[in-house]
Amino acid sequence: MIDRRSETKNAEIVVIGAGPAGLAAARTAGEAGRTVLVLDEQPAAGGQVWRNAAEVMRRSDALARSYHGAEAALAGLDNDRIDHRPGAVVIDARAEPAGATVTWLTREPDGTRRIEETEAAALIVATGAQERALAFPGAELAGVMGIGGVQTAMKQGGLVPKTPDGAPGLVLAGQGPLLLLTLIQIRALGGRVDAVLDLSEPGAIRRALPHLPSAIAGDPGLMADGARLLAGAIRGGTRRYRHVTHLRADGDDRVEQVRFRSAGREESLPCSILAVHDGVIPNTQVTRLLDLPHEWDEPQQAFRPRVLQDGRVDGLPVWIAGDGAGIAGAGMAGRRGADAGRDAAQTVGGQSVSARSGASPDGLAARRFIDTLYAPLPVTAHADNETLICRCEAVTLTSVRKAIADGGTGPNRVKTFTRCGMGPCQGRMCGNLLTRIIAEETGEAPDTVGALRIRPPLKPVLVADYLASDPAPVPEAVS
Amino acid sequence: MNPNRFDLIVIGGGLIGLSVATAAAECGMRVCILEAETCGRHASSASAGGVRSLNRHPAEIPLARAALPLWRDLADTLGAECGFKASAQVRVAEDAEAMEALERRAKTTSAMGYDHERLIGPDALRDRIPTIADHCRGAMVVEDDGFADPLACLRAYRRRAAALGVKVYEGAPVQSIVSTGSNGLVVETDSGRHFASLCVNAAGAWGAGLSAAIGEPVPLDRVALQMIVTAPVAPFVAPVVGTEGRKLSLKQTAAGAVVIGGGFRGTVISRADGRDRGRPGARTIAENLANAVRLFPHLAEARLVRSWAGIEGIVADGLPVIGPSNRLPGLVHAFGFSAHGFALSPLIGPLVADLLEGRPGNLSLSAFAVDRFDPLGNTPACGHGKNSRETIRHA
C-alpha cells in the first residue's frame, strides 16, 4: 500500500517543477488563496536556468548575470499556502476531468525517501525543456555530454570544465544561443575552450535574415542579448570550425579525440570533454505519461502538448506552463506560468482573478528568426549506420531502420522490435530521434507517426522506497 | 477473385490469432487477420512470458503439457528466435497453510494420473534457490517448463504469417459478422467488408463482445494485467518463481533484469476512440513488489525501471473459450485465455486449424465450450457490447 500515514495534506493545486514557470504559477495560485504543493526534483528551486540560485547570486560571477529575475521569482515561494518540496521525484501522474493524482517520492531530512500520493483539483506541469539529442558516432563515450551538463557543473559545483596542463582539451560542438553563452561563461570563469565546431547548416544566416526585422521590432531586448552573445563569442578568439559535418568522438571508454570535416578537410583534435548542443525541446515525459494530446512543432522538430489559452489542456484540470508547452525561454516561461497559476486558481476557487499578463500564445516575436537561424539539424546529419540511437539499450541506427522496414511504422512498434526506448530513461533521450527517423523513412507526418508511450515510474525507483508501509508479516524462518 | 475473399478470417492479431492464422495458412488456407489496433497490443505484449504447466486448472493441464514440445521447436517452426528457455517453474509455500494447499494439489493431480508436478521440502528448495528467504517451507516444482520472450514471439509469428501470405489489417476493428448462408460469412470493419467461409474469434478481452452479439454470452472481465521490471541485478534465481496463495510470477532475464508479474491489475482506461488502454497502478505495483521482496529480500535494493499493462479477458471460471460457435456456422471461438494464454499459444493454432478443417483432435475441449455458462442456449440472439466494435449484427 502507498503509505497512508502521509503527512502531506492533499493540495488544491500541484505544480510539478520549480523553474521560472513553476515558480510563477505557484506564486499566482498562492496569491489567489489556493493551497499549492510544488514538487521539484532539484535540491533548490530555480529550475535549470536558475539552478543553485542562492549560491550563484552570492558568487556574483559571470554566471550570475543570467539569474536576472531569479530573486523575485524565488521569493514567491514565501507564502504559507505554498508547500515546496525540493528533492521530490514524480513517478506517476493521472488526470481526469474531476482532478489529478500525483505519485511521488519524498526526500526526508535523513536522505531517505517515502512514497506519497497526492490528489489535487488542478495540476500544473512546468517541467521545462531538455536538450535535443544529437546522434553521432561515439556520443555514448564518457566525456561526451550535452552543454546542459556543463551548465549544471558550473552552476551546481562552480566547476569549470578545465583540463590539466598539456591534457587534450575541451571542445564544444553544435549550434544555438546556449552554446555561445556557455563558451563565454567558461572563458569568463577562467576555463579554456580549445575549439568550437559550428554544426549549423550553410545558408542558415541567409535564410534567417528576412525574419530579422520583425524579430528586432518584436523583441528588441532579446535580440540585443543575442547580438552581445555573438560578439562576445567571436571576441574570445577561440578556434572555430564552420560547416562541420561527419562529427565523431573516438576513444576506448573515454573520448580521446574528436574527428570531423570542415570546409572539405578532414580534421581531428585531441579532446577529453566534448560538449554538444542542438537547441532544446519541450520535456514531454510527464505530459505523455498523462496521455495528453500532443502536436508536432515543425520548426522546432519536436512534440509539444496541445493547450488552449493560458496553457490549459482541453477537458482536463491540467495546465502546461513554460518551455514544456513549447520553447520560448525563461522570460516567457514566467509569464506563461503566472497565467496558468491564475487560471488554475480561478478554476479551482471559482472566483474572478486579476488580469492576465498578456503573454502571446505564440510565445515569442523572435522565434521565427531563431528557429530559422538555428534550424534543428537533420536527424541523421552526423549518424552512421552503427551510431547508437538508444544508448540505454544500445540500439543502432541500422537496427532502427531495419525494424521500420519490417513494419515498425510507429515508435512503440520499433520499441517492441528493438528495445529502443525501453531502458531506464524511457526514451527521454531517443524518443524525439525515433519519431523523426520513422517519419523520414516512411514519409509519414510526425503527428501520424506518434511518440513513445511513457509509463510509470517516470524515473527508476528503489524497490524499498516503493514498498508497502505495512506489508503482511513474514513468517519465522524454517529451522 | 475478390481481394477481400479469404478462406479464413481471424479476428484479433494477438499471439492466439497469429498462431491460428499461421497454422491455417500452413494448411494451405488463404487467411487474413483483422486487428482492431496493432498486433499484440494488449495481453500478448503485457504477458510475463511464462511457459507453465505448473498449477494449471485440471482441464487445462493436457493443453499446457501438449504445448511444451511445440515451444521447444517453435524457433525452428517459425524460423525465428522466440527467446524460449527451458526452465523449472517453482511455486513456493511461505507457510504451513500454503504447504498444505500444495500437498492437496499434488494429491488431486496425481489421482488424475499426472506426474509432472513434484513437491520439495525446505532443504531442496534452498539447494535449488539459495537466495530464497528463510521462512519458505517448500515448493511445488515442474522441471520441464520454461519461459519465452513475448515480444520476440510476436515478431516471429508476424514474420511467419507474412511469409505464408497472411494478410494483416491493423486498425481494423470489426463492426459485425453476418452469415449469408451458402456464401459464408461477411465480416465488416470500418474500412471494408471481408468474406470467408470460416472465421475465428481470437479477439482476447474483446472476444466476449463478439460472442455476445451473436447470442453466445460469456461472463468475461476486462482487466489491465500489469508487469514490472527492475534494472539488472547479479544473477540470483534460475527458475521462474511464484507463490502459493499470493500473486507473484518472478524471473530473471539473461541480462539480469527481474521481471515481476503474477496477475496484479492496473486500471482499464476507456477512451472515446475505442482504443482502451491498460495502465499500471501505483498501489498494485507496491503490492506486487512486496510479494517479490518477501521471497527475495535483497530485491529491496533493486531499482524498478518500468511497468506496463495490457488488457486481458478473464472468464468467470478462469478458463478460455475454445470451440465452435453454436450460432454461426463456420465460426470458431478462441478467446478469454484468462491470463494464461501465452503458454498455450503455439498449441492453439494447430488445434483450431484441426477444428476448422474437421479433423478429430485428441484433446478434450468440452471444458472450454462457449455454451458452458448458458447450457440451454436460451439467450436472445442479439446482444449488445458497449463499444461499437462489439456490436455485431446477426443475419
PDB file of N, CA and C in Angstrom, chain A residues 1-2 4 92-94 103 117 289-291 402-403 406 413 415-419 422-424 426 453 455-457 459-464 466-468 471-478, chain B residues 38-39 41 45 94-95 122 126 134-137 151 155 158-159 170 230 246 271 277 279-283 285-287 289-290 293-294 299-309:
ATOM      1  N   MET A   1       0.839  -1.206   0.000  1.00  0.00           N
ATOM      2  CA  MET A   1       0.000   0.000   0.000  1.00  0.00           C
ATOM      3  C   MET A   1       0.867   1.247   0.000  1.00  0.00           C
ATOM      4  N   ILE A   2       0.389   2.240  -0.644  1.00  0.00           N
ATOM      5  CA  ILE A   2       1.039   3.530  -0.536  1.00  0.00           C
ATOM      6  C   ILE A   2       0.830   3.980   0.908  1.00  0.00           C
ATOM      7  N   ARG A   4      -0.163   5.422   4.108  1.00  0.00           N
ATOM      8  CA  ARG A   4      -1.370   6.191   4.440  1.00  0.00           C
ATOM      9  C   ARG A   4      -1.140   7.085   5.657  1.00  0.00           C
ATOM     10  N   ASP A  92       4.585   9.030 -11.017  1.00  0.00           N
ATOM     11  CA  ASP A  92       3.368   8.732 -11.770  1.00  0.00           C
ATOM     12  C   ASP A  92       2.398   9.909 -11.643  1.00  0.00           C
ATOM     13  N   ALA A  93       1.584  10.113 -12.649  1.00  0.00           N
ATOM     14  CA  ALA A  93       0.565  11.160 -12.616  1.00  0.00           C
ATOM     15  C   ALA A  93      -0.600  10.738 -13.501  1.00  0.00           C
ATOM     16  N   ARG A  94      -1.798  10.969 -12.985  1.00  0.00           N
ATOM     17  CA  ARG A  94      -3.022  10.675 -13.742  1.00  0.00           C
ATOM     18  C   ARG A  94      -3.924  11.901 -13.659  1.00  0.00           C
ATOM     19  N   THR A 103       1.810  10.612  -7.919  1.00  0.00           N
ATOM     20  CA  THR A 103       2.553   9.738  -7.024  1.00  0.00           C
ATOM     21  C   THR A 103       4.005  10.183  -7.056  1.00  0.00           C
ATOM     22  N   GLU A 117       1.117   9.838  -2.287  1.00  0.00           N
ATOM     23  CA  GLU A 117       0.163  10.029  -3.373  1.00  0.00           C
ATOM     24  C   GLU A 117      -0.668  11.253  -3.035  1.00  0.00           C
ATOM     25  N   LEU A 289       3.018  10.815 -20.076  1.00  0.00           N
ATOM     26  CA  LEU A 289       2.544   9.906 -19.031  1.00  0.00           C
ATOM     27  C   LEU A 289       1.066  10.166 -18.747  1.00  0.00           C
ATOM     28  N   LEU A 290       0.681  11.447 -18.800  1.00  0.00           N
ATOM     29  CA  LEU A 290      -0.719  11.821 -18.581  1.00  0.00           C
ATOM     30  C   LEU A 290      -1.587  11.478 -19.792  1.00  0.00           C
ATOM     31  N   ASP A 291      -0.941  11.037 -20.883  1.00  0.00           N
ATOM     32  CA  ASP A 291      -1.666  10.652 -22.092  1.00  0.00           C
ATOM     33  C   ASP A 291      -2.423  11.833 -22.696  1.00  0.00           C
ATOM     34  N   LYS A 402      15.976  -1.129 -39.853  1.00  0.00           N
ATOM     35  CA  LYS A 402      15.551  -2.474 -40.216  1.00  0.00           C
ATOM     36  C   LYS A 402      14.169  -2.762 -39.610  1.00  0.00           C
ATOM     37  N   ALA A 403      13.980  -2.325 -38.370  1.00  0.00           N
ATOM     38  CA  ALA A 403      12.679  -2.528 -37.720  1.00  0.00           C
ATOM     39  C   ALA A 403      11.588  -1.762 -38.451  1.00  0.00           C
ATOM     40  N   ASP A 406      10.680  -3.574 -41.431  1.00  0.00           N
ATOM     41  CA  ASP A 406       9.942  -4.779 -41.030  1.00  0.00           C
ATOM     42  C   ASP A 406       8.506  -4.474 -40.624  1.00  0.00           C
ATOM     43  N   ARG A 413       6.056   0.308 -31.874  1.00  0.00           N
ATOM     44  CA  ARG A 413       6.321  -0.925 -32.596  1.00  0.00           C
ATOM     45  C   ARG A 413       7.836  -1.134 -32.710  1.00  0.00           C
ATOM     46  N   LYS A 415       9.982   0.017 -30.770  1.00  0.00           N
ATOM     47  CA  LYS A 415      10.428  -0.300 -29.411  1.00  0.00           C
ATOM     48  C   LYS A 415      10.287  -1.790 -29.123  1.00  0.00           C
ATOM     49  N   THR A 416       9.162  -2.386 -29.491  1.00  0.00           N
ATOM     50  CA  THR A 416       8.998  -3.808 -29.197  1.00  0.00           C
ATOM     51  C   THR A 416       9.928  -4.650 -30.074  1.00  0.00           C
ATOM     52  N   PHE A 417      10.259  -4.151 -31.258  1.00  0.00           N
ATOM     53  CA  PHE A 417      11.160  -4.905 -32.136  1.00  0.00           C
ATOM     54  C   PHE A 417      12.607  -4.820 -31.652  1.00  0.00           C
ATOM     55  N   THR A 418      13.012  -3.651 -31.180  1.00  0.00           N
ATOM     56  CA  THR A 418      14.454  -3.412 -30.968  1.00  0.00           C
ATOM     57  C   THR A 418      14.842  -3.114 -29.519  1.00  0.00           C
ATOM     58  N   ARG A 419      13.882  -2.862 -28.643  1.00  0.00           N
ATOM     59  CA  ARG A 419      14.099  -2.369 -27.286  1.00  0.00           C
ATOM     60  C   ARG A 419      14.521  -0.898 -27.267  1.00  0.00           C
ATOM     61  N   MET A 422      13.436   1.391 -24.289  1.00  0.00           N
ATOM     62  CA  MET A 422      12.953   0.537 -23.200  1.00  0.00           C
ATOM     63  C   MET A 422      13.827   0.644 -21.950  1.00  0.00           C
ATOM     64  N   GLY A 423      14.884   1.400 -22.011  1.00  0.00           N
ATOM     65  CA  GLY A 423      15.811   1.478 -20.888  1.00  0.00           C
ATOM     66  C   GLY A 423      15.328   2.397 -19.778  1.00  0.00           C
ATOM     67  N   PRO A 424      16.177   2.610 -18.796  1.00  0.00           N
ATOM     68  CA  PRO A 424      15.799   3.399 -17.622  1.00  0.00           C
ATOM     69  C   PRO A 424      15.356   4.830 -17.946  1.00  0.00           C
ATOM     70  N   GLN A 426      13.545   5.648 -20.405  1.00  0.00           N
ATOM     71  CA  GLN A 426      12.234   5.544 -21.060  1.00  0.00           C
ATOM     72  C   GLN A 426      12.122   6.391 -22.304  1.00  0.00           C
ATOM     73  N   ARG A 453       5.121   5.628 -25.837  1.00  0.00           N
ATOM     74  CA  ARG A 453       4.273   5.705 -24.647  1.00  0.00           C
ATOM     75  C   ARG A 453       5.173   5.768 -23.420  1.00  0.00           C
ATOM     76  N   ARG A 455       5.445   5.248 -19.300  1.00  0.00           N
ATOM     77  CA  ARG A 455       4.739   4.518 -18.246  1.00  0.00           C
ATOM     78  C   ARG A 455       5.427   4.731 -16.916  1.00  0.00           C
ATOM     79  N   PRO A 456       4.654   4.564 -15.856  1.00  0.00           N
ATOM     80  CA  PRO A 456       5.273   4.703 -14.551  1.00  0.00           C
ATOM     81  C   PRO A 456       6.263   3.574 -14.281  1.00  0.00           C
ATOM     82  N   PRO A 457       7.319   3.761 -13.515  1.00  0.00           N
ATOM     83  CA  PRO A 457       7.723   5.039 -12.922  1.00  0.00           C
ATOM     84  C   PRO A 457       8.476   5.906 -13.926  1.00  0.00           C
ATOM     85  N   LYS A 459      10.916   7.822 -13.342  1.00  0.00           N
ATOM     86  CA  LYS A 459      12.346   7.656 -13.075  1.00  0.00           C
ATOM     87  C   LYS A 459      12.512   6.345 -12.317  1.00  0.00           C
ATOM     88  N   PRO A 460      13.662   5.683 -12.490  1.00  0.00           N
ATOM     89  CA  PRO A 460      13.879   4.455 -11.721  1.00  0.00           C
ATOM     90  C   PRO A 460      13.704   4.697 -10.219  1.00  0.00           C
ATOM     91  N   VAL A 461      13.055   3.750  -9.559  1.00  0.00           N
ATOM     92  CA  VAL A 461      12.761   3.894  -8.130  1.00  0.00           C
ATOM     93  C   VAL A 461      13.348   2.704  -7.381  1.00  0.00           C
ATOM     94  N   LEU A 462      13.988   2.983  -6.256  1.00  0.00           N
ATOM     95  CA  LEU A 462      14.463   1.904  -5.395  1.00  0.00           C
ATOM     96  C   LEU A 462      13.251   1.110  -4.905  1.00  0.00           C
ATOM     97  N   VAL A 463      13.292  -0.206  -5.078  1.00  0.00           N
ATOM     98  CA  VAL A 463      12.148  -1.031  -4.686  1.00  0.00           C
ATOM     99  C   VAL A 463      11.751  -0.757  -3.236  1.00  0.00           C
ATOM    100  N   ALA A 464      12.753  -0.628  -2.363  1.00  0.00           N
ATOM    101  CA  ALA A 464      12.465  -0.397  -0.944  1.00  0.00           C
ATOM    102  C   ALA A 464      11.625   0.869  -0.733  1.00  0.00           C
ATOM    103  N   TYR A 466       9.408   1.943  -2.680  1.00  0.00           N
ATOM    104  CA  TYR A 466       8.099   1.768  -3.281  1.00  0.00           C
ATOM    105  C   TYR A 466       7.245   0.777  -2.489  1.00  0.00           C
ATOM    106  N   LEU A 467       7.857   0.126  -1.516  1.00  0.00           N
ATOM    107  CA  LEU A 467       7.167  -0.974  -0.851  1.00  0.00           C
ATOM    108  C   LEU A 467       6.028  -0.515   0.046  1.00  0.00           C
ATOM    109  N   ALA A 468       5.195  -1.463   0.338  1.00  0.00           N
ATOM    110  CA  ALA A 468       4.108  -1.229   1.277  1.00  0.00           C
ATOM    111  C   ALA A 468       4.670  -0.783   2.614  1.00  0.00           C
ATOM    112  N   PRO A 471       3.337  -4.163   5.177  1.00  0.00           N
ATOM    113  CA  PRO A 471       3.078  -5.420   4.482  1.00  0.00           C
ATOM    114  C   PRO A 471       2.675  -6.508   5.473  1.00  0.00           C
ATOM    115  N   ALA A 472       2.071  -7.549   4.932  1.00  0.00           N
ATOM    116  CA  ALA A 472       1.707  -8.678   5.784  1.00  0.00           C
ATOM    117  C   ALA A 472       2.980  -9.234   6.421  1.00  0.00           C
ATOM    118  N   PRO A 473       2.878  -9.644   7.707  1.00  0.00           N
ATOM    119  CA  PRO A 473       4.080 -10.112   8.379  1.00  0.00           C
ATOM    120  C   PRO A 473       4.669 -11.347   7.698  1.00  0.00           C
ATOM    121  N   VAL A 474       5.996 -11.406   7.686  1.00  0.00           N
ATOM    122  CA  VAL A 474       6.680 -12.550   7.101  1.00  0.00           C
ATOM    123  C   VAL A 474       6.856 -13.600   8.201  1.00  0.00           C
ATOM    124  N   PRO A 475       6.501 -14.866   7.929  1.00  0.00           N
ATOM    125  CA  PRO A 475       6.623 -15.895   8.970  1.00  0.00           C
ATOM    126  C   PRO A 475       8.069 -16.086   9.428  1.00  0.00           C
ATOM    127  N   GLU A 476       8.188 -16.792  10.567  1.00  0.00           N
ATOM    128  CA  GLU A 476       9.515 -17.122  11.120  1.00  0.00           C
ATOM    129  C   GLU A 476      10.304 -17.994  10.147  1.00  0.00           C
ATOM    130  N   ALA A 477      11.614 -17.943  10.270  1.00  0.00           N
ATOM    131  CA  ALA A 477      12.471 -18.781   9.440  1.00  0.00           C
ATOM    132  C   ALA A 477      12.225 -20.258   9.726  1.00  0.00           C
ATOM    133  N   VAL A 478      12.354 -21.074   8.704  1.00  0.00           N
ATOM    134  CA  VAL A 478      12.245 -22.515   8.879  1.00  0.00           C
ATOM    135  C   VAL A 478      13.586 -23.014   9.384  1.00  0.00           C
TER     136      VAL A 478
ATOM    137  N   THR B  38      -3.031  -2.634 -33.014  1.00  0.00           N
ATOM    138  CA  THR B  38      -1.860  -3.201 -33.669  1.00  0.00           C
ATOM    139  C   THR B  38      -1.648  -4.585 -33.080  1.00  0.00           C
ATOM    140  N   CYS B  39      -1.031  -5.472 -33.854  1.00  0.00           N
ATOM    141  CA  CYS B  39      -0.902  -6.861 -33.421  1.00  0.00           C
ATOM    142  C   CYS B  39      -0.191  -6.964 -32.075  1.00  0.00           C
ATOM    143  N   ARG B  41      -1.031  -5.768 -29.219  1.00  0.00           N
ATOM    144  CA  ARG B  41      -1.013  -4.522 -28.459  1.00  0.00           C
ATOM    145  C   ARG B  41      -1.324  -4.735 -26.969  1.00  0.00           C
ATOM    146  N   SER B  45       1.524  -8.499 -25.393  1.00  0.00           N
ATOM    147  CA  SER B  45       2.780  -7.830 -25.062  1.00  0.00           C
ATOM    148  C   SER B  45       2.885  -7.509 -23.578  1.00  0.00           C
ATOM    149  N   GLU B  94       4.960 -20.286   1.571  1.00  0.00           N
ATOM    150  CA  GLU B  94       5.594 -19.442   2.575  1.00  0.00           C
ATOM    151  C   GLU B  94       5.244 -19.852   3.997  1.00  0.00           C
ATOM    152  N   ASP B  95       4.173 -20.629   4.144  1.00  0.00           N
ATOM    153  CA  ASP B  95       3.793 -21.038   5.496  1.00  0.00           C
ATOM    154  C   ASP B  95       3.149 -22.431   5.443  1.00  0.00           C
ATOM    155  N   PRO B 122      11.952 -27.778   2.416  1.00  0.00           N
ATOM    156  CA  PRO B 122      12.745 -26.557   2.574  1.00  0.00           C
ATOM    157  C   PRO B 122      14.207 -26.725   2.136  1.00  0.00           C
ATOM    158  N   ARG B 126      16.050 -24.700  -0.880  1.00  0.00           N
ATOM    159  CA  ARG B 126      17.231 -23.857  -0.685  1.00  0.00           C
ATOM    160  C   ARG B 126      18.407 -24.310  -1.563  1.00  0.00           C
ATOM    161  N   ASP B 134      14.363 -17.179   4.291  1.00  0.00           N
ATOM    162  CA  ASP B 134      14.456 -18.252   5.290  1.00  0.00           C
ATOM    163  C   ASP B 134      13.121 -18.893   5.663  1.00  0.00           C
ATOM    164  N   HIS B 135      12.046 -18.128   5.582  1.00  0.00           N
ATOM    165  CA  HIS B 135      10.783 -18.659   6.084  1.00  0.00           C
ATOM    166  C   HIS B 135      10.105 -19.631   5.121  1.00  0.00           C
ATOM    167  N   CYS B 136      10.599 -19.734   3.888  1.00  0.00           N
ATOM    168  CA  CYS B 136       9.894 -20.542   2.892  1.00  0.00           C
ATOM    169  C   CYS B 136       9.995 -22.035   3.222  1.00  0.00           C
ATOM    170  N   ARG B 137       8.867 -22.722   3.116  1.00  0.00           N
ATOM    171  CA  ARG B 137       8.748 -24.089   3.649  1.00  0.00           C
ATOM    172  C   ARG B 137       8.976 -25.181   2.622  1.00  0.00           C
ATOM    173  N   LEU B 151       7.638 -10.514 -26.846  1.00  0.00           N
ATOM    174  CA  LEU B 151       7.831  -9.609 -27.978  1.00  0.00           C
ATOM    175  C   LEU B 151       8.524 -10.318 -29.129  1.00  0.00           C
ATOM    176  N   ARG B 155       6.943 -11.056 -32.899  1.00  0.00           N
ATOM    177  CA  ARG B 155       7.666 -10.709 -34.104  1.00  0.00           C
ATOM    178  C   ARG B 155       7.858 -11.947 -34.991  1.00  0.00           C
ATOM    179  N   ARG B 158       4.591 -12.834 -36.602  1.00  0.00           N
ATOM    180  CA  ARG B 158       4.228 -11.883 -37.655  1.00  0.00           C
ATOM    181  C   ARG B 158       5.011 -12.161 -38.924  1.00  0.00           C
ATOM    182  N   ARG B 159       6.296 -12.405 -38.760  1.00  0.00           N
ATOM    183  CA  ARG B 159       7.135 -12.682 -39.933  1.00  0.00           C
ATOM    184  C   ARG B 159       6.693 -13.957 -40.635  1.00  0.00           C
ATOM    185  N   GLU B 170      -4.277  -3.959 -39.726  1.00  0.00           N
ATOM    186  CA  GLU B 170      -4.263  -3.354 -38.387  1.00  0.00           C
ATOM    187  C   GLU B 170      -5.155  -2.118 -38.401  1.00  0.00           C
ATOM    188  N   THR B 230      12.803  -4.613 -13.183  1.00  0.00           N
ATOM    189  CA  THR B 230      13.848  -3.860 -12.479  1.00  0.00           C
ATOM    190  C   THR B 230      15.056  -3.684 -13.378  1.00  0.00           C
ATOM    191  N   ARG B 246      -0.353 -16.217  -2.922  1.00  0.00           N
ATOM    192  CA  ARG B 246      -0.100 -14.788  -3.183  1.00  0.00           C
ATOM    193  C   ARG B 246       0.158 -14.626  -4.665  1.00  0.00           C
ATOM    194  N   ARG B 271     -11.394   4.916 -23.628  1.00  0.00           N
ATOM    195  CA  ARG B 271     -11.165   6.098 -24.450  1.00  0.00           C
ATOM    196  C   ARG B 271     -12.246   6.223 -25.505  1.00  0.00           C
ATOM    197  N   ARG B 277      -7.065   1.467 -22.923  1.00  0.00           N
ATOM    198  CA  ARG B 277      -5.693   1.194 -22.541  1.00  0.00           C
ATOM    199  C   ARG B 277      -5.627   0.636 -21.137  1.00  0.00           C
ATOM    200  N   ARG B 279      -3.455   0.555 -17.701  1.00  0.00           N
ATOM    201  CA  ARG B 279      -2.495   1.441 -17.055  1.00  0.00           C
ATOM    202  C   ARG B 279      -2.108   0.829 -15.722  1.00  0.00           C
ATOM    203  N   PRO B 280      -0.818   0.682 -15.468  1.00  0.00           N
ATOM    204  CA  PRO B 280      -0.409   0.113 -14.187  1.00  0.00           C
ATOM    205  C   PRO B 280      -0.836   1.034 -13.046  1.00  0.00           C
ATOM    206  N   GLY B 281      -1.088   0.452 -11.886  1.00  0.00           N
ATOM    207  CA  GLY B 281      -1.494   1.246 -10.734  1.00  0.00           C
ATOM    208  C   GLY B 281      -0.386   1.312  -9.699  1.00  0.00           C
ATOM    209  N   ALA B 282      -0.223   2.482  -9.090  1.00  0.00           N
ATOM    210  CA  ALA B 282       0.857   2.665  -8.109  1.00  0.00           C
ATOM    211  C   ALA B 282       0.706   1.687  -6.940  1.00  0.00           C
ATOM    212  N   ARG B 283      -0.507   1.508  -6.455  1.00  0.00           N
ATOM    213  CA  ARG B 283      -0.723   0.627  -5.299  1.00  0.00           C
ATOM    214  C   ARG B 283      -0.431  -0.825  -5.637  1.00  0.00           C
ATOM    215  N   ILE B 285       1.456  -1.945  -7.956  1.00  0.00           N
ATOM    216  CA  ILE B 285       2.896  -2.119  -8.151  1.00  0.00           C
ATOM    217  C   ILE B 285       3.550  -2.367  -6.788  1.00  0.00           C
ATOM    218  N   ALA B 286       3.154  -1.573  -5.802  1.00  0.00           N
ATOM    219  CA  ALA B 286       3.722  -1.729  -4.454  1.00  0.00           C
ATOM    220  C   ALA B 286       3.414  -3.120  -3.889  1.00  0.00           C
ATOM    221  N   GLU B 287       2.185  -3.585  -4.096  1.00  0.00           N
ATOM    222  CA  GLU B 287       1.806  -4.909  -3.578  1.00  0.00           C
ATOM    223  C   GLU B 287       2.587  -6.010  -4.279  1.00  0.00           C
ATOM    224  N   LEU B 289       5.524  -5.750  -5.757  1.00  0.00           N
ATOM    225  CA  LEU B 289       6.917  -5.702  -5.303  1.00  0.00           C
ATOM    226  C   LEU B 289       7.050  -6.333  -3.924  1.00  0.00           C
ATOM    227  N   ALA B 290       6.079  -6.066  -3.065  1.00  0.00           N
ATOM    228  CA  ALA B 290       6.134  -6.617  -1.706  1.00  0.00           C
ATOM    229  C   ALA B 290       6.139  -8.141  -1.758  1.00  0.00           C
ATOM    230  N   VAL B 293       9.621  -9.225  -2.732  1.00  0.00           N
ATOM    231  CA  VAL B 293      10.626  -8.999  -1.689  1.00  0.00           C
ATOM    232  C   VAL B 293      10.455  -9.978  -0.528  1.00  0.00           C
ATOM    233  N   ARG B 294       9.225 -10.465  -0.313  1.00  0.00           N
ATOM    234  CA  ARG B 294       9.023 -11.497   0.719  1.00  0.00           C
ATOM    235  C   ARG B 294       9.908 -12.711   0.419  1.00  0.00           C
ATOM    236  N   LEU B 299      15.972  -7.928  -3.054  1.00  0.00           N
ATOM    237  CA  LEU B 299      15.412  -7.131  -4.154  1.00  0.00           C
ATOM    238  C   LEU B 299      14.970  -5.739  -3.696  1.00  0.00           C
ATOM    239  N   ALA B 300      14.887  -5.525  -2.394  1.00  0.00           N
ATOM    240  CA  ALA B 300      14.553  -4.185  -1.899  1.00  0.00           C
ATOM    241  C   ALA B 300      15.568  -3.159  -2.381  1.00  0.00           C
ATOM    242  N   GLU B 301      16.778  -3.651  -2.690  1.00  0.00           N
ATOM    243  CA  GLU B 301      17.822  -2.730  -3.139  1.00  0.00           C
ATOM    244  C   GLU B 301      17.865  -2.595  -4.662  1.00  0.00           C
ATOM    245  N   ALA B 302      16.982  -3.305  -5.359  1.00  0.00           N
ATOM    246  CA  ALA B 302      16.941  -3.190  -6.827  1.00  0.00           C
ATOM    247  C   ALA B 302      16.196  -1.916  -7.215  1.00  0.00           C
ATOM    248  N   ARG B 303      16.332  -1.560  -8.480  1.00  0.00           N
ATOM    249  CA  ARG B 303      15.600  -0.376  -8.962  1.00  0.00           C
ATOM    250  C   ARG B 303      14.511  -0.778  -9.936  1.00  0.00           C
ATOM    251  N   LEU B 304      13.319  -0.322  -9.625  1.00  0.00           N
ATOM    252  CA  LEU B 304      12.194  -0.533 -10.536  1.00  0.00           C
ATOM    253  C   LEU B 304      12.348   0.462 -11.681  1.00  0.00           C
ATOM    254  N   VAL B 305      12.384  -0.032 -12.927  1.00  0.00           N
ATOM    255  CA  VAL B 305      12.559   0.910 -14.034  1.00  0.00           C
ATOM    256  C   VAL B 305      11.315   1.111 -14.894  1.00  0.00           C
ATOM    257  N   ARG B 306      10.435   0.131 -14.921  1.00  0.00           N
ATOM    258  CA  ARG B 306       9.339   0.274 -15.853  1.00  0.00           C
ATOM    259  C   ARG B 306       8.183  -0.603 -15.438  1.00  0.00           C
ATOM    260  N   SER B 307       6.992  -0.191 -15.770  1.00  0.00           N
ATOM    261  CA  SER B 307       5.816  -1.033 -15.593  1.00  0.00           C
ATOM    262  C   SER B 307       4.966  -0.872 -16.845  1.00  0.00           C
ATOM    263  N   TRP B 308       4.162  -1.846 -17.130  1.00  0.00           N
ATOM    264  CA  TRP B 308       3.277  -1.717 -18.276  1.00  0.00           C
ATOM    265  C   TRP B 308       2.056  -2.593 -18.037  1.00  0.00           C
ATOM    266  N   ALA B 309       1.035  -2.384 -18.814  1.00  0.00           N
ATOM    267  CA  ALA B 309      -0.194  -3.160 -18.631  1.00  0.00           C
ATOM    268  C   ALA B 309      -0.877  -3.343 -19.972  1.00  0.00           C
TER     269      ALA B 309
END
